[in-house]
Coordinates of C-alpha atoms (C1' of nucleotides) in Angstrom, one line a residue:
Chain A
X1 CA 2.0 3.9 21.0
X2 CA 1.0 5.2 17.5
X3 CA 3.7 6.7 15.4
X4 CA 3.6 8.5 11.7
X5 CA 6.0 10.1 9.9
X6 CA 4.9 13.9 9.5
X7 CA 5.4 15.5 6.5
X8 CA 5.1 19.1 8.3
X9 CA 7.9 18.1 10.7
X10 CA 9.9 15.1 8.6
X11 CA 9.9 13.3 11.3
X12 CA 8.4 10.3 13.2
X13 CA 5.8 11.7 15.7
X14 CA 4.1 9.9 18.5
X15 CA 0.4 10.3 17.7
X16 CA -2.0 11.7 20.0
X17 CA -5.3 13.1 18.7
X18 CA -6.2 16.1 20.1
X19 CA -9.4 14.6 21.9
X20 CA -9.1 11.4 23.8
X21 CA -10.3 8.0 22.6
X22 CA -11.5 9.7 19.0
X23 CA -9.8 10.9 15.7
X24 CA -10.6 13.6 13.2
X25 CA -9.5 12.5 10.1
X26 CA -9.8 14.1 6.3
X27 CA -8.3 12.5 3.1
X28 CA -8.3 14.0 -0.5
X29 CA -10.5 11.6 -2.5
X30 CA -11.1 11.5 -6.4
X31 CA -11.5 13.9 -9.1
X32 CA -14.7 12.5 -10.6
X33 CA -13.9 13.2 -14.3
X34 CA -12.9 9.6 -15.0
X35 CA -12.4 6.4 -14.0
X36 CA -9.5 6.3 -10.9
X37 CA -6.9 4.2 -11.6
X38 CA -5.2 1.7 -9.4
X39 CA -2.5 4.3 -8.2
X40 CA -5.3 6.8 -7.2
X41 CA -6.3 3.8 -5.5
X42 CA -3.2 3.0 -3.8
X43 CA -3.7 6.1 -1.8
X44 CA -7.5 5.4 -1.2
X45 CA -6.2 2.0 -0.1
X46 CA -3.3 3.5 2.4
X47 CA -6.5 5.6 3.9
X48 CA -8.6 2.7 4.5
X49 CA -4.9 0.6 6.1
X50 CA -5.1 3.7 8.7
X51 CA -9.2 3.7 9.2
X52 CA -8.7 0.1 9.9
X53 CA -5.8 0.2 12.2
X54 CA -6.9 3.9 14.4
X55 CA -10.3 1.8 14.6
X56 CA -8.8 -1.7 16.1
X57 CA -6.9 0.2 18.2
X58 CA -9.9 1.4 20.3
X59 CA -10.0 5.1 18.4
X60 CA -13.6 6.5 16.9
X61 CA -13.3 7.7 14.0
X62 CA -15.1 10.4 12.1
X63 CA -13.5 10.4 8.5
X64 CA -13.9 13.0 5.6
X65 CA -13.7 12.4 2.4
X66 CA -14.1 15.1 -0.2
X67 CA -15.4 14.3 -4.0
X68 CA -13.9 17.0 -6.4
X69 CA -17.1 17.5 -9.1
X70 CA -16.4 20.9 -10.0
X71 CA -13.0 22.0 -11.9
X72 CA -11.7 22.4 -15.9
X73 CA -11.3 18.7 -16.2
X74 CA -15.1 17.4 -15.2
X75 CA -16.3 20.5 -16.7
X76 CA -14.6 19.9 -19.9
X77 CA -15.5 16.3 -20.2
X78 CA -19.1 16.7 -19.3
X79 CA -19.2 19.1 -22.3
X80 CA -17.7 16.5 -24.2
X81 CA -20.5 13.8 -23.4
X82 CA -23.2 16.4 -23.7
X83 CA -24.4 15.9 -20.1
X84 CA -24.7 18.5 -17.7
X85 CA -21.7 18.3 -15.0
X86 CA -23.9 16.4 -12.2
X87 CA -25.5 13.8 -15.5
X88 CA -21.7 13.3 -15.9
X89 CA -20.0 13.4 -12.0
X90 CA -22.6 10.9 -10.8
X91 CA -21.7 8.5 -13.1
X92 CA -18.2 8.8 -12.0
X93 CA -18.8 8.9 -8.4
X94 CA -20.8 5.3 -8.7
X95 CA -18.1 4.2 -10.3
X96 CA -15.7 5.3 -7.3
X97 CA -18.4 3.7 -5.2
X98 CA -18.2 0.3 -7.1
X99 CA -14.7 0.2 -7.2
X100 CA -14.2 0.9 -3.6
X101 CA -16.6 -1.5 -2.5
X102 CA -14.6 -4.2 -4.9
X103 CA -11.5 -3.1 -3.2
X104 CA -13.3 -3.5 0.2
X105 CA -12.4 0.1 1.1
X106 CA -14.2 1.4 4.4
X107 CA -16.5 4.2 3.5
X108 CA -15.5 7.5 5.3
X109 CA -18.4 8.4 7.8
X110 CA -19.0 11.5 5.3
X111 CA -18.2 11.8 2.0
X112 CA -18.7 15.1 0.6
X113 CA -19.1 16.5 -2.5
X114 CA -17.9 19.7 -3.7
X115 CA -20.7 21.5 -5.4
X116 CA -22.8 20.9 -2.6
X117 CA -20.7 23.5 -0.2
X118 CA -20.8 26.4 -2.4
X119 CA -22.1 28.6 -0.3
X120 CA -19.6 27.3 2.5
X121 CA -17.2 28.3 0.1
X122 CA -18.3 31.5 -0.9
X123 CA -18.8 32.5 3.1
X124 CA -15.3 31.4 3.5
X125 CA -13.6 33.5 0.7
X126 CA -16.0 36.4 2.1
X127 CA -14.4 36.1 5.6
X128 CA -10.9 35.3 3.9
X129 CA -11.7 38.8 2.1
X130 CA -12.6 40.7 5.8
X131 CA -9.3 40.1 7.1
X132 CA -7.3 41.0 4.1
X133 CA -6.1 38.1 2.7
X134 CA -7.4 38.3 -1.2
X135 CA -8.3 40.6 -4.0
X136 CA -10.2 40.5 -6.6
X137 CA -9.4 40.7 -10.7
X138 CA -11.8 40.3 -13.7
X139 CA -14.5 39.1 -11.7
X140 CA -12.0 36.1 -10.0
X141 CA -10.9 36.1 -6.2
X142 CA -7.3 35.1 -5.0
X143 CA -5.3 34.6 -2.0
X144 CA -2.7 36.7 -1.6
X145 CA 0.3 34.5 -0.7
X146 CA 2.5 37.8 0.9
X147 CA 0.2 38.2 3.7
X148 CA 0.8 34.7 4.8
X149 CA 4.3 34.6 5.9
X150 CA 4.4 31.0 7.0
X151 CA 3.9 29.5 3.2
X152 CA 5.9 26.9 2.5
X153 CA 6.2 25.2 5.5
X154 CA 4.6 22.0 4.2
X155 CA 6.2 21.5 1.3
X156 CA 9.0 23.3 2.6
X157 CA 9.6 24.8 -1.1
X158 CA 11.1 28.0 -1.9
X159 CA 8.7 29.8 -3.8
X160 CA 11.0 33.2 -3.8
X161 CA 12.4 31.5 -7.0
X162 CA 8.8 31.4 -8.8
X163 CA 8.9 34.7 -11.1
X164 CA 6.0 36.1 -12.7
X165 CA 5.7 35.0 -16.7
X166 CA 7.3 31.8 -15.8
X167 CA 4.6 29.2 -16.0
X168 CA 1.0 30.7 -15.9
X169 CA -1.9 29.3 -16.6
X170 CA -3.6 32.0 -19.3
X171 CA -6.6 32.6 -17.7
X172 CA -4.9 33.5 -14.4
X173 CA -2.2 36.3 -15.7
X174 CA -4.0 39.1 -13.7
X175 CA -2.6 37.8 -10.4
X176 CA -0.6 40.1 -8.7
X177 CA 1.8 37.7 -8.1
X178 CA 2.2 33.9 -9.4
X179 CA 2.8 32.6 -6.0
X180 CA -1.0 33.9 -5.4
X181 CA -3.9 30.9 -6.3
X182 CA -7.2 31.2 -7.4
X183 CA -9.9 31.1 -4.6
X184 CA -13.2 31.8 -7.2
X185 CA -13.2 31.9 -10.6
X186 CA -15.2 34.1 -13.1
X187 CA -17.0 32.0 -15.2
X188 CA -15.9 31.4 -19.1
X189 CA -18.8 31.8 -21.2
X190 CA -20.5 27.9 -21.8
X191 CA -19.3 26.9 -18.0
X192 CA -21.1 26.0 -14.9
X193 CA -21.5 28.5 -12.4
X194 CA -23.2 30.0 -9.5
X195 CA -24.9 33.0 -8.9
X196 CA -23.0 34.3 -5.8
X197 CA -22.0 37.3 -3.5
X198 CA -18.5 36.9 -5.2
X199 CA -20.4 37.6 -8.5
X200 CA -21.2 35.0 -11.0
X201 CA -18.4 31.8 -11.1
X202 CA -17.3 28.7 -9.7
X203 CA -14.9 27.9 -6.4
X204 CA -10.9 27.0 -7.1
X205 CA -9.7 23.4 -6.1
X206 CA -8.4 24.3 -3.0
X207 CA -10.9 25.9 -1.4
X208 CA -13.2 23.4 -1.0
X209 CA -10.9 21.0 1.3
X210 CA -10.3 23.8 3.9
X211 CA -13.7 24.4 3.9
X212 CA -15.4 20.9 4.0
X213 CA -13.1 20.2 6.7
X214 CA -13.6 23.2 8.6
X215 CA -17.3 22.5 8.1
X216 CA -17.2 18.7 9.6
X217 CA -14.2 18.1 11.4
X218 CA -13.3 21.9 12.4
X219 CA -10.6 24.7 12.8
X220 CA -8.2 22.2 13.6
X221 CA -8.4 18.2 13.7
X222 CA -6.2 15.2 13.6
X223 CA -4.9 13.9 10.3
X224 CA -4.7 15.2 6.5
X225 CA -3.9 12.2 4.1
X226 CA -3.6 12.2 0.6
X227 CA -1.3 11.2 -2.2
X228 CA 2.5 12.9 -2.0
X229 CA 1.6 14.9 -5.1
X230 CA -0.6 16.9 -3.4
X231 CA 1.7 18.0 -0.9
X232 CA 2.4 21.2 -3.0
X233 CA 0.6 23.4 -3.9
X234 CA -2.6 21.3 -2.7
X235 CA -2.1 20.6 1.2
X236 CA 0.2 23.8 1.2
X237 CA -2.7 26.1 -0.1
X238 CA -5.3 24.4 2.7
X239 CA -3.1 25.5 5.3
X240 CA -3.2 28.8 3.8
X241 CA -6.5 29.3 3.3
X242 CA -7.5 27.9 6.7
X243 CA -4.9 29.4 9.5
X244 CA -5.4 32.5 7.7
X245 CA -8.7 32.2 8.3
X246 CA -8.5 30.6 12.0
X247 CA -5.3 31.5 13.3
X248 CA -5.5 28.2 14.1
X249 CA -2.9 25.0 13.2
X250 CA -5.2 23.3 10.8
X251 CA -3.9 20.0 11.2
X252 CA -1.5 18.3 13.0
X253 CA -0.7 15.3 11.6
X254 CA 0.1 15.4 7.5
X255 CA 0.3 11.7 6.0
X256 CA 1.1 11.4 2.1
X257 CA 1.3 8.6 0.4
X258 CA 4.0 7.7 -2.2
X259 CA 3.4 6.8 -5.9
X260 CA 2.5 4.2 -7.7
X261 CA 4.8 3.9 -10.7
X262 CA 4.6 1.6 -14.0
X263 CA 7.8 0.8 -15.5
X264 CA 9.2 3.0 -13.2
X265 CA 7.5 6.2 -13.9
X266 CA 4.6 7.9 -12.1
X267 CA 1.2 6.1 -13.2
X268 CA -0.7 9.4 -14.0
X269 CA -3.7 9.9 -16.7
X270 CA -1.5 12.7 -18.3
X271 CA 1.5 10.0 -19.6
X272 CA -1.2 7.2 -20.4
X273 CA 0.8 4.7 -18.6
X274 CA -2.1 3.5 -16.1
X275 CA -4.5 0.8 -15.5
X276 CA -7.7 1.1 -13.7
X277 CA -8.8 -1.4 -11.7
X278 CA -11.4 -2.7 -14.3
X279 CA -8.9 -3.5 -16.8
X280 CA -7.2 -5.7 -14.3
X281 CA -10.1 -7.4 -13.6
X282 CA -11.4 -7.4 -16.8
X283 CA -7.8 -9.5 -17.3
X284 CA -8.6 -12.1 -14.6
X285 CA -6.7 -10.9 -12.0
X286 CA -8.5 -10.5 -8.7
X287 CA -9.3 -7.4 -6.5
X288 CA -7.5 -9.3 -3.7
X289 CA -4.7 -9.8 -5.1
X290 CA -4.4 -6.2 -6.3
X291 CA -5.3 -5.2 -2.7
X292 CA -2.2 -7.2 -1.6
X293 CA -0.1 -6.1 -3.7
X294 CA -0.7 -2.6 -3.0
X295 CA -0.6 -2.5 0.9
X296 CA 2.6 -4.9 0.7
X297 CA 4.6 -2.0 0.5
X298 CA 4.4 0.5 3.2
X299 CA 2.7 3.6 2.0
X300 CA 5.4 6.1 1.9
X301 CA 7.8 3.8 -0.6
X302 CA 7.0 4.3 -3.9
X303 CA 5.9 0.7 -5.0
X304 CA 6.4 -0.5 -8.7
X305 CA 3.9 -2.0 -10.2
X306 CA 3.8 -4.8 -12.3
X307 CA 1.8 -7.8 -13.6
X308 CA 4.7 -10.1 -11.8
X309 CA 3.7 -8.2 -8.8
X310 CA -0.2 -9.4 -8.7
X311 CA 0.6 -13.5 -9.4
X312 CA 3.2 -12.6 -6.3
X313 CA 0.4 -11.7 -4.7
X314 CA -1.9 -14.0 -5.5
X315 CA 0.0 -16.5 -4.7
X316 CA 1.0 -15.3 -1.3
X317 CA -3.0 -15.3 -0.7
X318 CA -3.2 -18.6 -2.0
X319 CA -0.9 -20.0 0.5
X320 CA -2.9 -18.2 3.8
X321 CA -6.0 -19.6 2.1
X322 CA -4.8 -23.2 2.0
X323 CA -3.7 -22.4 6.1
X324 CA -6.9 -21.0 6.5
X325 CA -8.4 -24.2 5.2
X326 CA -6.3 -26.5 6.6
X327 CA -7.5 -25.2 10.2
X328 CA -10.7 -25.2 9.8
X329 CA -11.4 -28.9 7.9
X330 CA -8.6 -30.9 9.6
X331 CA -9.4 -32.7 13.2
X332 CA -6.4 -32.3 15.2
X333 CA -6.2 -34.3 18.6
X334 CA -7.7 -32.9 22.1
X335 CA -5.3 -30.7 24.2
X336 CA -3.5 -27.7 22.8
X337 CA 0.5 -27.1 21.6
X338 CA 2.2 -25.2 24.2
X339 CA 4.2 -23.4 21.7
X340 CA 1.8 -22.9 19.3
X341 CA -0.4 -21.4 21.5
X342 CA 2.3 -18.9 22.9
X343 CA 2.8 -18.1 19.3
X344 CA -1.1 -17.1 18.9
X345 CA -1.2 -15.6 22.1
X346 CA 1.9 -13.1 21.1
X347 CA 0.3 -12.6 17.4
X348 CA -1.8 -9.9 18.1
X349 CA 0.4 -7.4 20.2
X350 CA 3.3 -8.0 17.1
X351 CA 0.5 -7.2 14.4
X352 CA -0.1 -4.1 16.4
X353 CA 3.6 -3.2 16.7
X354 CA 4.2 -3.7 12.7
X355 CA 1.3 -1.7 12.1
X356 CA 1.9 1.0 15.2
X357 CA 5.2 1.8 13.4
X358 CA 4.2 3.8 11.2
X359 CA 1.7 1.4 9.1
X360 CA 4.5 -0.8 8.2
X361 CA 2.5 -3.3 6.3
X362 CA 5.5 -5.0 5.2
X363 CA 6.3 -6.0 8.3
X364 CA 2.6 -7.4 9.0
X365 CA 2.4 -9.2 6.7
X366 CA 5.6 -11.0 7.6
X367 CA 4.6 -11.6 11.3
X368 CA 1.5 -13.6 9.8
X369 CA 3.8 -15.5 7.0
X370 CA 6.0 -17.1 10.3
X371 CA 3.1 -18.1 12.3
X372 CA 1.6 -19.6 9.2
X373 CA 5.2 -21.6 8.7
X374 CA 5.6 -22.3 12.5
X375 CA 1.7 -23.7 12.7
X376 CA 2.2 -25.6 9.0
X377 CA 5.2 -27.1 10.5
X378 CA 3.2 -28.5 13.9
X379 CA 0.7 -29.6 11.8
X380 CA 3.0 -32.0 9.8
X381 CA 5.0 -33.0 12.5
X382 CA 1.4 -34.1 14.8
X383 CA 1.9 -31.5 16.8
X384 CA -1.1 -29.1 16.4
X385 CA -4.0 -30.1 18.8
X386 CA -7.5 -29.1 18.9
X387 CA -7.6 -26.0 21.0
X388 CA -5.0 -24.3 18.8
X389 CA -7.4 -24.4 16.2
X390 CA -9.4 -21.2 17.2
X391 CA -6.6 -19.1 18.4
X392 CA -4.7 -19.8 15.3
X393 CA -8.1 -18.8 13.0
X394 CA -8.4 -15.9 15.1
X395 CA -5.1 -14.4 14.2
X396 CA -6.0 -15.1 10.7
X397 CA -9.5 -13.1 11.4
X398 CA -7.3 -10.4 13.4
X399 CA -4.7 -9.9 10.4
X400 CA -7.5 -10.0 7.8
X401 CA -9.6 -6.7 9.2
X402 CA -6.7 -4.5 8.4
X403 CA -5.9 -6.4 5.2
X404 CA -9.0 -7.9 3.8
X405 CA -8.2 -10.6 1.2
X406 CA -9.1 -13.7 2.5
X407 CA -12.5 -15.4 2.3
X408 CA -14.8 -14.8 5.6
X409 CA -15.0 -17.5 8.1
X410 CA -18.7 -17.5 8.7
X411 CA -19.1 -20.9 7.0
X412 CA -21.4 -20.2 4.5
X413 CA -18.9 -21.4 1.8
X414 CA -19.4 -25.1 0.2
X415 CA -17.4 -27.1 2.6
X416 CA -15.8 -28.9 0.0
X417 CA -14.8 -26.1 -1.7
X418 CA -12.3 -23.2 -0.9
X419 CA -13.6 -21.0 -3.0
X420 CA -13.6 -17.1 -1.9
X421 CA -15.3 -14.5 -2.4
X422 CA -12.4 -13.1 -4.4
X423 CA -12.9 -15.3 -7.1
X424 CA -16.7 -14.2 -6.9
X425 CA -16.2 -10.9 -7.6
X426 CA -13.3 -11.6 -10.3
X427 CA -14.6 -14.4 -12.2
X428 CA -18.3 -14.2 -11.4
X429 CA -19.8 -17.2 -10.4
X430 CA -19.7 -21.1 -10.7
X431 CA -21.9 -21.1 -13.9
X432 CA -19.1 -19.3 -15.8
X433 CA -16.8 -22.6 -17.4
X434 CA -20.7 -24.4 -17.6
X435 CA -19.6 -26.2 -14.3
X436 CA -22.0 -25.8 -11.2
X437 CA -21.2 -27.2 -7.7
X438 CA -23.6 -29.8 -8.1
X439 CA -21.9 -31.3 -11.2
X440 CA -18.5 -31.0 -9.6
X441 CA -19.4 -32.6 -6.7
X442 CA -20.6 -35.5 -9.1
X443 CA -17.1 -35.4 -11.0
X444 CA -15.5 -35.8 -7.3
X445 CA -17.7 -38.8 -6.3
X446 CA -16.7 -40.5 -9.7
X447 CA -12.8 -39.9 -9.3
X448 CA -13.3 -41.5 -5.6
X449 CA -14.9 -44.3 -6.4
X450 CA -12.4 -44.9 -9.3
X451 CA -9.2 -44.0 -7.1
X452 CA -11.0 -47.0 -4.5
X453 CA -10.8 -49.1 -7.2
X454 CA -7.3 -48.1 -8.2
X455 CA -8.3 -47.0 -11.5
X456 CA -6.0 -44.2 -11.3
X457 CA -6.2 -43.4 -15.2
X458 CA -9.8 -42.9 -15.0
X459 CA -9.5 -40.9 -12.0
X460 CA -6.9 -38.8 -13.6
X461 CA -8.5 -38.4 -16.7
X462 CA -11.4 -36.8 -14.4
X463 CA -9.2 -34.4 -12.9
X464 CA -7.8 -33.6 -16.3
X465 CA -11.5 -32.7 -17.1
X466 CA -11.7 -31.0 -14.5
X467 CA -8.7 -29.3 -14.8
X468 CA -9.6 -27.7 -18.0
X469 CA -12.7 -26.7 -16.7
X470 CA -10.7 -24.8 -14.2
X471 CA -11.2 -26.7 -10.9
X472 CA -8.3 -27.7 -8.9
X473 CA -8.9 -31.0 -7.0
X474 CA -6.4 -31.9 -4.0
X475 CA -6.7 -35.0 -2.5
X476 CA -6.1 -34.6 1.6
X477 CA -5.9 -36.9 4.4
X478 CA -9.6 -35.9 5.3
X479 CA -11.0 -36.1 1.6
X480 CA -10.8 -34.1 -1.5
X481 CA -10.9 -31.1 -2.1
X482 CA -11.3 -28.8 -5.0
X483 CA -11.0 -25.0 -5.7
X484 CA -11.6 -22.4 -9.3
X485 CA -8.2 -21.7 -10.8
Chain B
rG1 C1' 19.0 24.1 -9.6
rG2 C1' 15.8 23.7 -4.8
rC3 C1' 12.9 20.2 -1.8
rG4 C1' 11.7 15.0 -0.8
rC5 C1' 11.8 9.5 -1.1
rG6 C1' 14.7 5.4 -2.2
rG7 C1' 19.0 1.9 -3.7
rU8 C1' 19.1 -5.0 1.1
rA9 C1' 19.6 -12.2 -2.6
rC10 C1' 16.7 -14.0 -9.3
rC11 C1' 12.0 -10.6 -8.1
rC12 C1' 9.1 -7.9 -4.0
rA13 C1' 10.5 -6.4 0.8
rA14 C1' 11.4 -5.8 6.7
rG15 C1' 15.3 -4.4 9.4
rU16 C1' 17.6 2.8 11.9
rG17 C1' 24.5 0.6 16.6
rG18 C1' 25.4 -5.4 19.1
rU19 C1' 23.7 -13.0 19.0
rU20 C1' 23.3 -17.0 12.8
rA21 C1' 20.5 -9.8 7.9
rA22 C1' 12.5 -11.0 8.9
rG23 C1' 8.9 -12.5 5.5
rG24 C1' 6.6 -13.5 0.6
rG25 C1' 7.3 -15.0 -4.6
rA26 C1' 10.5 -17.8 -8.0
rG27 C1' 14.3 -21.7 -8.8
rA28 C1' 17.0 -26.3 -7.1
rG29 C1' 17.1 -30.8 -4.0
rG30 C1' 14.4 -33.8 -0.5
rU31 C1' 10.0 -35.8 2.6
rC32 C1' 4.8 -37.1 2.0
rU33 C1' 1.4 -38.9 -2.2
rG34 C1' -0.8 -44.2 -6.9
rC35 C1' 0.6 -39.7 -9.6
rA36 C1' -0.3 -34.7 -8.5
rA37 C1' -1.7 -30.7 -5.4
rA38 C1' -1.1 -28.7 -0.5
rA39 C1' 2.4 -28.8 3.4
rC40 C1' 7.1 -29.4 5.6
rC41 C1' 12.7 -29.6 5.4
rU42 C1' 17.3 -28.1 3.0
rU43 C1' 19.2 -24.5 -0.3
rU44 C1' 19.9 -19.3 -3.1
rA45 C1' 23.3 -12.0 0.4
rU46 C1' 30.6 -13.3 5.0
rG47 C1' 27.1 -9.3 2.7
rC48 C1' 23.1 -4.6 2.6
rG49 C1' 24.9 1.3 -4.4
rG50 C1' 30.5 3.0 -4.0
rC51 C1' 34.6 5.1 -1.2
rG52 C1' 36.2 7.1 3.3
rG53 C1' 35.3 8.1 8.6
rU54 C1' 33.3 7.6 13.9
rU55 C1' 33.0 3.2 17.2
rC56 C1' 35.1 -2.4 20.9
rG57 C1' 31.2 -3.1 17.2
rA58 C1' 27.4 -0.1 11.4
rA59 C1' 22.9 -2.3 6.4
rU60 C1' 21.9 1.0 10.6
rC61 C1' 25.6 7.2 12.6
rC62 C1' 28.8 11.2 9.8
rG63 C1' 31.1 13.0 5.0
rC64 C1' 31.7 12.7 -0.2
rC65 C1' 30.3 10.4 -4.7
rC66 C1' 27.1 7.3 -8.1
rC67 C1' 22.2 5.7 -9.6
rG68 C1' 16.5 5.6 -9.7
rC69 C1' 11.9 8.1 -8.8
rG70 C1' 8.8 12.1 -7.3
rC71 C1' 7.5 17.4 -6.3
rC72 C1' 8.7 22.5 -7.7
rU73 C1' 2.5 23.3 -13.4
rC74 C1' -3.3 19.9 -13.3
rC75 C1' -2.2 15.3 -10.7
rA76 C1' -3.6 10.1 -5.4

RNA sequence: GGCGCGGUACCCAAGUGGUUAAGGGAGAGGUCUGCAAAACCUUUAUGCGGCGGUUCGAAUCCGCCCCGCGCCUCCA
């Protein structure tokens, strides 16, 4: 049994999708005016954690993810570059693209992009209009928040409090009441906009969730997810816009995802204080290790982040690579470890528990760590047999589609080396330090022959060499070994 | 002020009434090794922000208080 806390009820729920055997699922994605940063990505990453784990557990999954290329912010920057607003947002959306792909996030069986739904949009404001719920002023369209009583539930805020004249945004002051939000916009003179029923103009933020979802996913489906800043007014004006329209529950299920903070304070573009994932990996750390970090803490703690954090990481990935290598290059005798294999057998249904909880990665990740322990321990005691070794990879295999930082097991990797495909895609490839495979499996040979010959200051003066070419040599009971710092 | 999340060892963090409070990282000691590395073992919270209360029994429930963060305006 699935459970999530919902933010609409603040409670753990028991999930059950509203059609057997499949989920409908929407998430907020990126506001293409920039690069995301690695807290937008946190909540990207928390998405992908609950693709992964509906999918294992035997759900199909149809998955919407919207692409915000239309509001002030991409419009002002694609001024500012001198390209036209889709010159500039495809840039950006590539970007997302590359990023996500570095992250290994699933893509969403449709992502969709705002300005290509305007005249969804502009039919659903029309039909908003038919039953009452907006007016127009200057030449913009808004909802009018009195005529939906149920406001608020979401967020659960009291917006009685929220007078007129306290905090408006100037081009919005001919709202009949602040509460109200913008559904279409007149244009500005300079602006983007389309030539529609509404008149001339361009669609409000919200507008375009409630209608892309309705659009794909329909009048009411499974889960909303996003990041727990857009609880309010974001996810609160959806609903609005959508049961007003329906008279239908628009979704059951609201998931939000806490914040990443940086010296703890919100990482947001407005303060300055964040990092996007290039400039991590511009400074050597890897895209695994950020992954790590970020789905170590469950999704709805707000998670700290810090350069500590990622060599944590890293070298909590480290240590499940060196298992994972362990297995799969050691010969073990025949016959299989009763406990061990009890412990394998159990691993899956206690991944599934951690993760049925409500996503708690946390927990996961530890229910790997004491199988790793319990297995390292057989293994050094000459305990571990032979037909523990698959099992034991498996649950590696089995904790790794949710998580995704450890190298593939398809054996296409040197087989002297442990190198991943993290350190591909962080430090590029061998050639980097001038030291190809070839030349360090020459080095290696050398340091052999000298260690047979007990000339153990040549052979460490080789691994110094190595060493400072950054390659780690280990020296095992089945041969050497070497890895990339 | 309103709403929400959280305060568990040096750091990160699980644990929502009941045996010795998961797990990871770091440190210390040890085993193994030519030396390392990896791995393993031992070790680091009689205590879970504070004070009361309920209970045979609480990190876990209730009350009050202190502290941190977020939302209430664009924001993942």
């Amino acid at each position: 049994m699935i459970s999530f806390y919902n933010t609409l009820s603040g409670r753990m729920e028991e999930f059950v999708p509203l059609e057997k055997g499949r989920v409908r699922l929407y998430t907020c994605g990126p506001t293409v005016y920039d690069y995301a940063h690695i807290g937008n990505y946190r909540s990207f990453l928390f998405s992908d954690i609950l693709r992964r784990h509906l999918r294992r557990s035997g759900f199909e999954l149809l998955h919407v993810m919207n692409i915000t290329d239309v509001d002030d912010k991409t419009i002002r920057n694609a001024a500012a570059a001198g390209q036209t607003l889709t010159e500039y947002t495809d840039r950006f959306i590539e970007a997302f693209f590359e990023d996500s792909r570095k992250l290994r996030l699933e893509k969403p069986e449709k992502v969709a992009r705002a300005t290509e739904h305007i005249p969804d949009m502009v039919q659903a404001i029309r039909q908003l209009g038919e039953k009452g719920f907006t007016y127009s002023s200057e030449g913009s369209v808004y909802f009018r928040i009195a005529n939906f009583p149920q406001y608020g539930k979401l967020s659960k805020i009291d917006i009685s409090g929220m007078r007129p004249g306290a905090r408006m945004d100037r081009d919005e002051y001919e709202k009949a009441d602040v509460r109200d939000f913008v559904l279409w916009k007149a244009p500005k003179p300079g602006e983007p906009s389309w030539e529609t029923e509404l008149g001339p103009g361009r669609p409000g933020w919200h507008i375009e969730c409630s209608v892309m979802a309705n659009k794909y996913l329909g009048e009411s489906f499974d889960i909303h997810a996003g990041g727990a800043d857009l609880i309010f007014p974001h996810h609160e004006n959806e609903i609005a816009q959508s049961e007003a329209l329906s008279g239908k529950t628009f979704v059951r299920y609201w998931l939000h995802c806490e914040h990443l903070l940086v010296d703890g304070q919100k990482m947001s573009k407005s303060t300055g204080n964040y990092f996007t994932l290039r400039d991590l990996l511009q400074q050597g750390h890897t895209a695994e290790s950020i992954r790590y970090l970020l789905a170590s803490v469950p999704y709805r703690k707000q998670l700290n982040f810090t350069v500590g954090g990622l060599r944590q990481a890293a070298q909590s990935i480290e240590r499940l690579k060196n298992f994972q290598f362990r297995l799969s290059h050691t010969s073990f005798p025949e016959g299989a470890n009763a406990e061990i294999a009890a412990k394998t057998t159990a691993f899956p249904d206690l991944l599934r528990k951690a993760m049925d909880d409500d996503l708690n990665t946390a927990q996961a990740m530890g229910v790997l760590f004491e199988l790793v322990r319990a297995a390292n321990t057989a293994i050094d005691r000459g305990e571990f047999r032979s037909e523990n070794t698959q099992p034991a990879l498996d649950c590696l295999s089995h904790w790794d589609e949710i998580f995704e930082v450890l190298p593939k097991q398809t054996g296409d990797h040197p087989a002297q080396s442990f190198a991943t495909a993290g350190q591909e895609s962080a430090q590029a490839s061998a050639g980097d330090d001038g030291m190809g495979p070839a030349e360090i499996e020459a080095k290696l040979q050398e340091r052999t022959a000298a260690r047979r010959q007990r000339n153990f200051a040549l052979a460490d003066r080789i691994r110094d060499e190595l060493s400072a070419a950054g390659i780690l040599i280990e020296d095992t009971k089945d041969g050497m070994r070497w890895k990339r710092k």
